CSV table of C-alpha atoms in Angstrom, one decimal:
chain,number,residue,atom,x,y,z
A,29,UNK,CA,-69.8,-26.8,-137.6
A,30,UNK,CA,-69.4,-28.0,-134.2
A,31,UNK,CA,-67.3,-31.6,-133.4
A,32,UNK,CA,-68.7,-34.0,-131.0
A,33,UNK,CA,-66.8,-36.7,-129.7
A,34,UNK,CA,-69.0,-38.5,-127.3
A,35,UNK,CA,-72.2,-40.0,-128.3
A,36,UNK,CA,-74.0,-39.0,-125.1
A,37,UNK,CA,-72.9,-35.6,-125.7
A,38,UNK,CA,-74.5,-35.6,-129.2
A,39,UNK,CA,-77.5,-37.5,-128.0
A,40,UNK,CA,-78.2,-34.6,-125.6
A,41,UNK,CA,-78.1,-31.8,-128.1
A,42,UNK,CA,-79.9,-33.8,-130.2
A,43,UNK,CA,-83.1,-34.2,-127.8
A,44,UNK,CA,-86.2,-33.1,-128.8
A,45,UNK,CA,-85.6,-33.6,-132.7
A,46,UNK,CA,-88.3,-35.3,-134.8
A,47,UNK,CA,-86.2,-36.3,-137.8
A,48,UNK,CA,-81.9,-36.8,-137.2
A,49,UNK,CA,-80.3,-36.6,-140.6
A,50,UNK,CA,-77.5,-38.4,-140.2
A,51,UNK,CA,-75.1,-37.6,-143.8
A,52,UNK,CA,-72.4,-40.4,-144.0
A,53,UNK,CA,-69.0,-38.6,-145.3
A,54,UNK,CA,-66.6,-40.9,-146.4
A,55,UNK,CA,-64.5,-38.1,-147.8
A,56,UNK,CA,-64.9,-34.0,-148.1
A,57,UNK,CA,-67.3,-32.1,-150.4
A,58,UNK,CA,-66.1,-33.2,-154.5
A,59,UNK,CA,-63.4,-29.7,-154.7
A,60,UNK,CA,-65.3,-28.6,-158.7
A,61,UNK,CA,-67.0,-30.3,-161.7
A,62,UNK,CA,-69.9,-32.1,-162.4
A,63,UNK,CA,-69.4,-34.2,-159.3
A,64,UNK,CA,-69.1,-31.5,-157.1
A,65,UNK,CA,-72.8,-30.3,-158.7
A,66,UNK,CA,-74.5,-33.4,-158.4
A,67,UNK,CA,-73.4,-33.9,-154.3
A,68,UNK,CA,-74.5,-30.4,-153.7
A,69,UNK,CA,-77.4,-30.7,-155.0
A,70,UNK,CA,-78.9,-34.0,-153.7
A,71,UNK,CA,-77.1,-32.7,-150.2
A,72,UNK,CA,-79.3,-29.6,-150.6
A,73,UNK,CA,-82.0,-31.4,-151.7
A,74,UNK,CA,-81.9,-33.3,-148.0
A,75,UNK,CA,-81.7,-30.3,-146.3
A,76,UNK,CA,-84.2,-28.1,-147.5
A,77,UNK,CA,-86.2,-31.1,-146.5
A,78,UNK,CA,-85.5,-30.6,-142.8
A,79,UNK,CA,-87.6,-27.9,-140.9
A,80,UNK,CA,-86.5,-26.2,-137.9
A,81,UNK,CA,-87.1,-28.9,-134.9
A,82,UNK,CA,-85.0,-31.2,-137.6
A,83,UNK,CA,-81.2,-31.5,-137.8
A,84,UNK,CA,-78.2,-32.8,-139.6
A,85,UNK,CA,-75.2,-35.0,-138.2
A,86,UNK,CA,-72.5,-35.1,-140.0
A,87,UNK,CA,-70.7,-38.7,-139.4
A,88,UNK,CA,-67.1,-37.5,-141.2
A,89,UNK,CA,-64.1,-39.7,-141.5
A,90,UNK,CA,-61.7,-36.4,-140.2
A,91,UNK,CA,-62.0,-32.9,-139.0
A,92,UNK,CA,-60.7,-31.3,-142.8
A,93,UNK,CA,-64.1,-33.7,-144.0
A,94,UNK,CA,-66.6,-31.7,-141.3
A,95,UNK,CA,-64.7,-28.6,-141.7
A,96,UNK,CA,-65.4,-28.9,-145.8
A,97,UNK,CA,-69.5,-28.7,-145.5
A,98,UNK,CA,-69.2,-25.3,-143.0
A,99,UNK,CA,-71.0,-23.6,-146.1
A,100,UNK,CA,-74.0,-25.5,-145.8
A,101,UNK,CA,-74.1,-24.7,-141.9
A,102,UNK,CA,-74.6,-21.1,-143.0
A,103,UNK,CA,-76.7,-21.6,-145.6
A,104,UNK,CA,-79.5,-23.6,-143.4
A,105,UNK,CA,-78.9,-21.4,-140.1
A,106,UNK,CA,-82.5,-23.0,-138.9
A,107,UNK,CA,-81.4,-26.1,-138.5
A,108,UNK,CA,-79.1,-27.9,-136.2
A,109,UNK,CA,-76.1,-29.1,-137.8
A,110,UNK,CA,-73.5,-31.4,-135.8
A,111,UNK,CA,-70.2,-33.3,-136.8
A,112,UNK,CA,-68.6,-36.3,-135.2
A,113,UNK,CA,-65.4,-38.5,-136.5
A,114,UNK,CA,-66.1,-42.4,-136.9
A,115,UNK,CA,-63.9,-44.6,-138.6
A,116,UNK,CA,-63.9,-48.5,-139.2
A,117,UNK,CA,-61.0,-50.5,-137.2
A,118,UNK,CA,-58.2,-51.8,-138.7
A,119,UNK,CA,-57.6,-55.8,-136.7
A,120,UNK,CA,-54.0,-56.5,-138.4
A,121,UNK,CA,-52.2,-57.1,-141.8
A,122,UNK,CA,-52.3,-59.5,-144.1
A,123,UNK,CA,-55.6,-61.4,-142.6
A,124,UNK,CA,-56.5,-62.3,-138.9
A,125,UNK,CA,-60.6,-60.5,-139.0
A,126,UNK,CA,-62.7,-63.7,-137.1
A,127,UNK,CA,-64.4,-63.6,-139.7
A,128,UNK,CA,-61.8,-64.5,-142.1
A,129,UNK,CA,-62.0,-67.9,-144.0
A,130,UNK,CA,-58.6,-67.6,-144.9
A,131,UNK,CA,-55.6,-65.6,-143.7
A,132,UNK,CA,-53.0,-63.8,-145.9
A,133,UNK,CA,-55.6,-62.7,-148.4
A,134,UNK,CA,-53.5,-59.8,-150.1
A,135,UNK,CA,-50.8,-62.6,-151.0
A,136,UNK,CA,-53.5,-64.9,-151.8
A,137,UNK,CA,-55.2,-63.6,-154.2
A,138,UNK,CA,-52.2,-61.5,-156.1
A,139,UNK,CA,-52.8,-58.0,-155.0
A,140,UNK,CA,-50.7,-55.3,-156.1
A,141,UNK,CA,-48.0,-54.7,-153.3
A,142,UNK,CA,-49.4,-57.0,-150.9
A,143,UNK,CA,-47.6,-56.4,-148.1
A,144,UNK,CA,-48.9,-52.7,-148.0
A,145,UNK,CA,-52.4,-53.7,-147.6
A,146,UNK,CA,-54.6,-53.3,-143.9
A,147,UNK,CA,-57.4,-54.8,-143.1
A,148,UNK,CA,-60.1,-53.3,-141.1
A,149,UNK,CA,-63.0,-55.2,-138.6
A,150,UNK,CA,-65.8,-53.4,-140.6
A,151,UNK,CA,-66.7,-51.4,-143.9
A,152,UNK,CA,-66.5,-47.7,-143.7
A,153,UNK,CA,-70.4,-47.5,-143.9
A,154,UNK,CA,-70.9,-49.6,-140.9
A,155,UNK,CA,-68.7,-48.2,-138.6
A,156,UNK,CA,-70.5,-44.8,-139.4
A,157,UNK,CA,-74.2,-47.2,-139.1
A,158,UNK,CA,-73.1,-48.0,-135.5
A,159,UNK,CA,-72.2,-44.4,-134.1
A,160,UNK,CA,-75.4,-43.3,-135.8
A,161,UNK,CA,-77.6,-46.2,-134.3
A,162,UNK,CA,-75.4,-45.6,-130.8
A,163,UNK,CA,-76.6,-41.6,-130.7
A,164,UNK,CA,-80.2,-42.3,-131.9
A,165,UNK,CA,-80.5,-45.3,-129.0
A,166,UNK,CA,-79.6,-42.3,-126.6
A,167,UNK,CA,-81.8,-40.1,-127.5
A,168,UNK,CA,-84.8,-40.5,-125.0
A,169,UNK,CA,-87.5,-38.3,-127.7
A,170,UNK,CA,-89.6,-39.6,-130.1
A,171,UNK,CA,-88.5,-39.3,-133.4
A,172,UNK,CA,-86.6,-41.1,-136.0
A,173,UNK,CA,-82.6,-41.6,-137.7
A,174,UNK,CA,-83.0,-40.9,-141.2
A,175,UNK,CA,-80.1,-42.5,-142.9
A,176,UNK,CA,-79.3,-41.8,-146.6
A,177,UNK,CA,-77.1,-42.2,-149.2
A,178,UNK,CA,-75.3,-39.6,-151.0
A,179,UNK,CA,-77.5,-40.0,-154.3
A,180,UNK,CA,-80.8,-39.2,-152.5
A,181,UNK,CA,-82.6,-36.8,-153.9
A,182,UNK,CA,-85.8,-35.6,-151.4
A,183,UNK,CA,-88.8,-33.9,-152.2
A,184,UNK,CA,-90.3,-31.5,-149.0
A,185,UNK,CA,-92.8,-33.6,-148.5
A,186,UNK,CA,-91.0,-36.8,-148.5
A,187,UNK,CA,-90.4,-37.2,-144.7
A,188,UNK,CA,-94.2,-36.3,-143.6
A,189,UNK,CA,-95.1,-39.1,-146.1
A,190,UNK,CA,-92.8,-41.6,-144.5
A,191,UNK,CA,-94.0,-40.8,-141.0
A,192,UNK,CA,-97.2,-41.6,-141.8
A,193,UNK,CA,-96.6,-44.7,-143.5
A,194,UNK,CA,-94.3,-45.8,-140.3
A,195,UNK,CA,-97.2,-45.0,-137.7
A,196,UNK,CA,-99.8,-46.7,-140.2
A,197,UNK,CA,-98.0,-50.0,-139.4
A,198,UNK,CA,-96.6,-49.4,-136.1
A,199,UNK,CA,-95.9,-52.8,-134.0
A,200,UNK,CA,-93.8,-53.8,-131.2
A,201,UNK,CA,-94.6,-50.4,-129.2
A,202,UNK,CA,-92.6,-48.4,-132.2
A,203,UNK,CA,-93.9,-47.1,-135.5
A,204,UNK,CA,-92.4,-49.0,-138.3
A,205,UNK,CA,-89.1,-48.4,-139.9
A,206,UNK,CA,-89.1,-47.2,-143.4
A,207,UNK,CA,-87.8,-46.8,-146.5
A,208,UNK,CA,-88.3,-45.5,-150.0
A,209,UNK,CA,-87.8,-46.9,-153.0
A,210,UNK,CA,-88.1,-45.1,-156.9
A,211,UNK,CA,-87.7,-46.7,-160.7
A,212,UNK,CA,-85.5,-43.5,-161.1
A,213,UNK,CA,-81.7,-44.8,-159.6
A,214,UNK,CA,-80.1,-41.9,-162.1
A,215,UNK,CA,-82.0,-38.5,-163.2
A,216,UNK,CA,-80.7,-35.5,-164.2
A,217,UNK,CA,-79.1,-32.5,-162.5
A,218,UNK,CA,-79.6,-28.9,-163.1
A,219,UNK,CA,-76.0,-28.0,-164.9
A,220,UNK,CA,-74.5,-31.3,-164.2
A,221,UNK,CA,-74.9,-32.5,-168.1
A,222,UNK,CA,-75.8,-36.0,-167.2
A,223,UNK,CA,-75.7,-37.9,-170.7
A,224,UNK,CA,-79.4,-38.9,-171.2
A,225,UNK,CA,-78.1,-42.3,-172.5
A,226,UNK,CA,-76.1,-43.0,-169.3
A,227,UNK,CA,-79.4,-42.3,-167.1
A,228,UNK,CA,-81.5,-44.7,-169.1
A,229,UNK,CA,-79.2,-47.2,-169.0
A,230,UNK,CA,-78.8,-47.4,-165.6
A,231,UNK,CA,-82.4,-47.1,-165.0
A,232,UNK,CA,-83.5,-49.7,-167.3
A,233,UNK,CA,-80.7,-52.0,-166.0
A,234,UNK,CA,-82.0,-51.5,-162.3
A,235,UNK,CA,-86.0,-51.4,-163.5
A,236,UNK,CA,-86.1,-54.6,-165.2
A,237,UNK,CA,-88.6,-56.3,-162.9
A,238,UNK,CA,-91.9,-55.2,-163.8
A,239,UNK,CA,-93.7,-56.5,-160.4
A,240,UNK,CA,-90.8,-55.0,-158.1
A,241,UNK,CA,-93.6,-51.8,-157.0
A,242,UNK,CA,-96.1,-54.5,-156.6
A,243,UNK,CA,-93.5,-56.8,-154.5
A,244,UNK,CA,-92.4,-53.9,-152.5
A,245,UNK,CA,-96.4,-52.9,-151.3
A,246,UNK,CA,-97.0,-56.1,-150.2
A,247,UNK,CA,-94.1,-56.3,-148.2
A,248,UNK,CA,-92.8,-59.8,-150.4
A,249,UNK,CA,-89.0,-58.3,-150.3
A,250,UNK,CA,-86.4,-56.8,-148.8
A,251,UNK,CA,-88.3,-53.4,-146.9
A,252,UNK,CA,-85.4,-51.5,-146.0
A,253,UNK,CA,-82.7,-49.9,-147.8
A,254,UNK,CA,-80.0,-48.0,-147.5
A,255,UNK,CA,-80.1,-45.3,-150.1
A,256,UNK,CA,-83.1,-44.5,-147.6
A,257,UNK,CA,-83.7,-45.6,-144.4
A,258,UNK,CA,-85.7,-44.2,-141.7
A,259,UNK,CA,-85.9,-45.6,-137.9
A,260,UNK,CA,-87.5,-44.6,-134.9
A,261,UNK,CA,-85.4,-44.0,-131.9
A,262,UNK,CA,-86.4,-46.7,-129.8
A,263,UNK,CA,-85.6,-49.3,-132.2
A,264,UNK,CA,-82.0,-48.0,-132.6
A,265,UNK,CA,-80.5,-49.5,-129.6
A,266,UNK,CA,-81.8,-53.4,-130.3
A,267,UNK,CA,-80.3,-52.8,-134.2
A,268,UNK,CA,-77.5,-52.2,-133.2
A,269,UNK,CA,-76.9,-54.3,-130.8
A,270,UNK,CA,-78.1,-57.9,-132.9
A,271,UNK,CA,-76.9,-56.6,-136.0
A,272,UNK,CA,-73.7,-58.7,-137.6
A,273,UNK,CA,-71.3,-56.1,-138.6
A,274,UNK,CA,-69.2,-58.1,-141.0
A,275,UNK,CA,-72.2,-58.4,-143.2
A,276,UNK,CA,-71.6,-56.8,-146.4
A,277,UNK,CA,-75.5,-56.1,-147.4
A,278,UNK,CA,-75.6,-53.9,-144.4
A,279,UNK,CA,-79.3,-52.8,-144.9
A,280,UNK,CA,-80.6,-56.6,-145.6
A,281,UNK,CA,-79.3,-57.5,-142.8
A,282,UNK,CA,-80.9,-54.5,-140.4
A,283,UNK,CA,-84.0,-55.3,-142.3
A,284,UNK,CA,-83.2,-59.0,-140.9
A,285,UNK,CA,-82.4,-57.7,-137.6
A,286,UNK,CA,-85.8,-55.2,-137.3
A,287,UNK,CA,-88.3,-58.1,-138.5
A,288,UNK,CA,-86.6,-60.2,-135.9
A,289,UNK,CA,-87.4,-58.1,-132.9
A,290,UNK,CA,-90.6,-58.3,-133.7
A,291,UNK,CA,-90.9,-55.0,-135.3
A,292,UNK,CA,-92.3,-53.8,-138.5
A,293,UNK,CA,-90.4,-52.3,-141.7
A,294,UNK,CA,-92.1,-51.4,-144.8
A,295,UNK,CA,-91.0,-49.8,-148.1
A,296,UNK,CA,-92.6,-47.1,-150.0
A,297,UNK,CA,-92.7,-47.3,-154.2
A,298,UNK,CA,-92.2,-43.8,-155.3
A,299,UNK,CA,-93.5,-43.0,-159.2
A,300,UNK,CA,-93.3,-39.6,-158.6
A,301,UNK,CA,-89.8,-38.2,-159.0
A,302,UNK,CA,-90.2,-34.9,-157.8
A,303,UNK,CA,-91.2,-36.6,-154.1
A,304,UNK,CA,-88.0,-39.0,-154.4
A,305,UNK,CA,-85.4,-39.9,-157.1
A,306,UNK,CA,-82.2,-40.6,-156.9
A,307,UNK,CA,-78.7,-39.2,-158.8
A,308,UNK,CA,-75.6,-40.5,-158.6
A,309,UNK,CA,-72.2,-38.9,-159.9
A,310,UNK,CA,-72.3,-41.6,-163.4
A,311,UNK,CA,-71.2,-39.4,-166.7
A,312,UNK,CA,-70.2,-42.7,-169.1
A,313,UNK,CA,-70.2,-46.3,-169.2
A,314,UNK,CA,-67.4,-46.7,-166.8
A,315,UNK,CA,-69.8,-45.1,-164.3
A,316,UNK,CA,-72.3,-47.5,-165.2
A,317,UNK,CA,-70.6,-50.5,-165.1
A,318,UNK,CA,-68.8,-49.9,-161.6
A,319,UNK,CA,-72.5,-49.6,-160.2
A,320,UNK,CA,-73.6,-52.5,-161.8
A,321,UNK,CA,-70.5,-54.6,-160.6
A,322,UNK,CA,-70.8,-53.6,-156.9
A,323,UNK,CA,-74.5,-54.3,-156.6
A,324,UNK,CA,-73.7,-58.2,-158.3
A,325,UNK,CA,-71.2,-58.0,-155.6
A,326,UNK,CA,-73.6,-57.6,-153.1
A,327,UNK,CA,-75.1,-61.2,-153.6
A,328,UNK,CA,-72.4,-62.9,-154.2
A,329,UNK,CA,-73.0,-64.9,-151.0
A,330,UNK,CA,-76.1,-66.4,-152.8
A,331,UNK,CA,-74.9,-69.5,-154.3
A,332,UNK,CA,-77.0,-69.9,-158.0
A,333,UNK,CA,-76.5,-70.6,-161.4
A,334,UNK,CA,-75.5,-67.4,-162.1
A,335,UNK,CA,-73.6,-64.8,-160.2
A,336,UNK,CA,-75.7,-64.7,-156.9
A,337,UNK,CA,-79.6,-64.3,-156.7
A,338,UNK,CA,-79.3,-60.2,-157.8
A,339,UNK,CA,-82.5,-59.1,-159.9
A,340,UNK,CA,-79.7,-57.8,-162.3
A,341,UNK,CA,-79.1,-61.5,-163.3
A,342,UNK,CA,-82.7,-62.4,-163.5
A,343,UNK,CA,-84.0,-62.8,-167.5
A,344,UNK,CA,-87.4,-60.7,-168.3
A,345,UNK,CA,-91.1,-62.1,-166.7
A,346,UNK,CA,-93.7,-61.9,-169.2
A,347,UNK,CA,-94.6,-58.4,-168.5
A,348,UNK,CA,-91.0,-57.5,-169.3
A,349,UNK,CA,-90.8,-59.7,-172.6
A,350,UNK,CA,-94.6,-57.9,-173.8
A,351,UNK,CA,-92.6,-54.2,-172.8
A,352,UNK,CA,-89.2,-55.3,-174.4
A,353,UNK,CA,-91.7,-55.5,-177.8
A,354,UNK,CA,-94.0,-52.6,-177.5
A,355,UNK,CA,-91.0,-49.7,-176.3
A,356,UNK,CA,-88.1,-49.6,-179.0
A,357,UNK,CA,-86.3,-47.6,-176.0
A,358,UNK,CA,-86.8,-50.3,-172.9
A,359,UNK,CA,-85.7,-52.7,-175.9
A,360,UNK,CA,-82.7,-50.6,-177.0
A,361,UNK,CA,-81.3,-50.2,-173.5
A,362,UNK,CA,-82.4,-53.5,-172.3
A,363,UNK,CA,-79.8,-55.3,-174.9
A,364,UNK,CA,-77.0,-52.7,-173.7
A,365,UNK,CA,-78.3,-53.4,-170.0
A,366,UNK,CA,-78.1,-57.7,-170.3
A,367,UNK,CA,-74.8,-57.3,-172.3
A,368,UNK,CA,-73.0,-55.0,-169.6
A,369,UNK,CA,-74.8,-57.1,-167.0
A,370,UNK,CA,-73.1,-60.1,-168.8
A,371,UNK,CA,-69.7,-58.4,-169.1
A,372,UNK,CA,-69.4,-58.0,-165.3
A,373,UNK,CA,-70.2,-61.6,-164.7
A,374,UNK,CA,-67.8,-62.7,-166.6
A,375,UNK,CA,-65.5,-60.7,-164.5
A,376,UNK,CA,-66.6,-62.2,-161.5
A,377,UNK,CA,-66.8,-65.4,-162.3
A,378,UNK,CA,-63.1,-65.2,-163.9
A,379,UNK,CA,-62.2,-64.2,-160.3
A,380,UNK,CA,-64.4,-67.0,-158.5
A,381,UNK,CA,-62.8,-69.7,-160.5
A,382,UNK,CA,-59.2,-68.6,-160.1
A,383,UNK,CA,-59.2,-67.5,-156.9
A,384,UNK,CA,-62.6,-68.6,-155.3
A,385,UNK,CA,-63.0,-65.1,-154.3
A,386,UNK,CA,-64.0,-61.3,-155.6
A,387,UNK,CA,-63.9,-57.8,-154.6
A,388,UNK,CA,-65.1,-54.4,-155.6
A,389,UNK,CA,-62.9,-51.4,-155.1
A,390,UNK,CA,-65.4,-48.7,-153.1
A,391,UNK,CA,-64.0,-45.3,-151.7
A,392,UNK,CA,-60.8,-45.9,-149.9
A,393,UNK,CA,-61.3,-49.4,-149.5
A,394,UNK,CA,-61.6,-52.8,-150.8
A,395,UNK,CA,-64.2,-55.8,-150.4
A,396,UNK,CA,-64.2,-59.2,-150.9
A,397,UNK,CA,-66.6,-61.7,-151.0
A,398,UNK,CA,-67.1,-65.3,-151.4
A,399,UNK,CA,-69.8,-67.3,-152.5
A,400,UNK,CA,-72.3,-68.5,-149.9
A,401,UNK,CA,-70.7,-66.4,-147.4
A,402,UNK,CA,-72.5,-62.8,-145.9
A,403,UNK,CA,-69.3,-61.5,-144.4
A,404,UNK,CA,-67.0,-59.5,-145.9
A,405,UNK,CA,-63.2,-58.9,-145.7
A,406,UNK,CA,-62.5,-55.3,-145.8
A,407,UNK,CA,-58.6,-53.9,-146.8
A,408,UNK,CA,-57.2,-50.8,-147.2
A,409,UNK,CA,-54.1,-49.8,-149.3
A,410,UNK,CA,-51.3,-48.1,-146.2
């Protein structure tokens, strides 16, 4: 796979594209097991999505990263597959971000080793959201920068589907960014042996508001998201440049940023799975629970009674309560859903009261958050 440096460079080879895959990869292809199955297929599932005036960039954090997907290069010789190298910066030891309430955070709240820790301007996944926004703002074509996470699972007809949803509500001289959005957060995987229990779990934990379709077709929340995003071009450039980097919820606050500029977003509720689903890596509980702990991260900033203003915290509306009675299933994994919800605010709020902070280990690196404040502090173990 060929490795670009320059975003002008990529921009230029990229010209003429209608859809710009960009694949975020934090780390290379999983070496065996069941995670190795489940990335290849949801990472196959993308690609055989693209046609032949598509392509794929590859946004790696090193060369052995790129050099790691050269299979798939050969595999999908119609399409255009290019590799760059971003990385998030690190601004200094033991505190000194601007963004930074407090300095000496490793120290402060009673790390392991804290005087081996780094800390870096951005997360991992914005640094890689700003080279792909810079390349897209180059490129002078229509089209759009699809952006999706690692657990996206595509139908063929999924992209066609979006495009017309984003010219159907096109304003501000661009067609609308868009996103999709499914019930199914876990399914299974052809040879993976995805426990069953695990999926339903997850599902029902993440599924427990019974209006959210309704909400999302009448544009009453959040429209983009990050598991999949989809943005024209000519919208990239004014993202990227009025986005806040140091947010943690980076796709609330592009969401933020596109309704802003006087563009439109909108969200598409998928029922069918076989047009869009999603499946993560998650074999047990411990799976489970890490996802369910770094999404109640993720509104942390939200002061409330409870731990931030995540639907995860949010007891059952009356549609909810009438299903939790009819469907012995929803009702079995709702209980295990509220209790494991419950278990990880504990955990939080432990930390909050002790320390007045929390984090969430994710990839390499780790995030902390405060209540009632967006940014977050990013650190990485030297």
């Amino acid at each position: 796979m060929k490795l670009l440096e320059s975003p002008a460079e990529i921009a230029a080879v990229l010209a003429g594209r209608k859809f710009v895959n960009a694949e975020f990869m934090y780390k290379p292809r999983p070496p065996e097991g069941r995670s190795r199955i489940v990335f290849d297929y949801t990472l196959r599932s993308r690609l055989s999505a693209l046609a032949a005036q598509d392509a794929a960039l590859f946004i790696c954090k090193s060369q052995e990263t790129a050099e790691s997907f050269s299979e798939f290069e050969a595999e999908y010789p119609h399409i255009l597959m290019v590799a760059t190298i971003a990385n998030p910066t690190s601004v200094g030891a033991h505190g000194g971000a601007p963004n930074a309430p407090e300095s000496n955070t490793p120290h402060r709240l009673d790390w392991e080793s804290p005087d081996s820790w780094q800390q870096y301007a951005t997360t991992d996944r914005w640094a890689r959201i700003d080279t792909a926004l810079h390349i897209a703002s180059l490129i002078e074509s229509s089209g759009y920068l699809v952006m999706p996470a690692h657990d996206a699972v595509w139908g063929r007809d999924l992209l066609r589907q979006l495009e017309a949803l984003s010219e159907k509500y096109a304003r501000g001289g661009f067609p609308a960014a868009v996103s999709a959005y499914t019930y199914h957060q876990h399914s299974p995987i052809p040879g993976a042996d995805i426990p069953q229990d695990m999926i339903d779990l997850l599902n029902t934990a993440f599924g427990r508001d019974t209006l959210f379709g309704w909400k999302l077709r009448t544009d009453r929340v959040q429209a983009f998201w990050g598991k999949m995003g989809m943005i024209p071009f000519g919208m990239c450039g004014a993202i990227r440049e009025k986005a806040e980097k140091n947010i943690w919820e980076d796709d609330l606050e592009i969401d933020r940023v596109i309704r802003e500029s006087g563009y439109a977003v909108r969200c598409m509720w998928v029922r069918d799975p076989a047009l869009y689903r999603q499946a993560l890596p998650v074999f047990d509980g411990d799976g489970v629970r890490q996802v369910i702990e770094r999404t109640l991260h993720y509104s942390l900033n939200i002061p409330s009674q409870t731990i931030g203003e995540s639907s995860l915290n949010f007891p059952l509306d009356t549609l909810g309560k009438i299903r939790h009675l009819i469907n012995p299933r929803f009702a079995k994994y709702n209980v295990l859903a509220e209790a494991l919800i419950a278990e990880c605010n504990t955990t939080i709020a432990m930390r909050l009261k002790q320390y007045r902070a929390s984090w969430i280990d994710w990839g390499a690196y780790r995030h902390v958050m405060r209540v009632g404040d967006p940014a977050v502090e990013v650190w990485k173990r030297t």
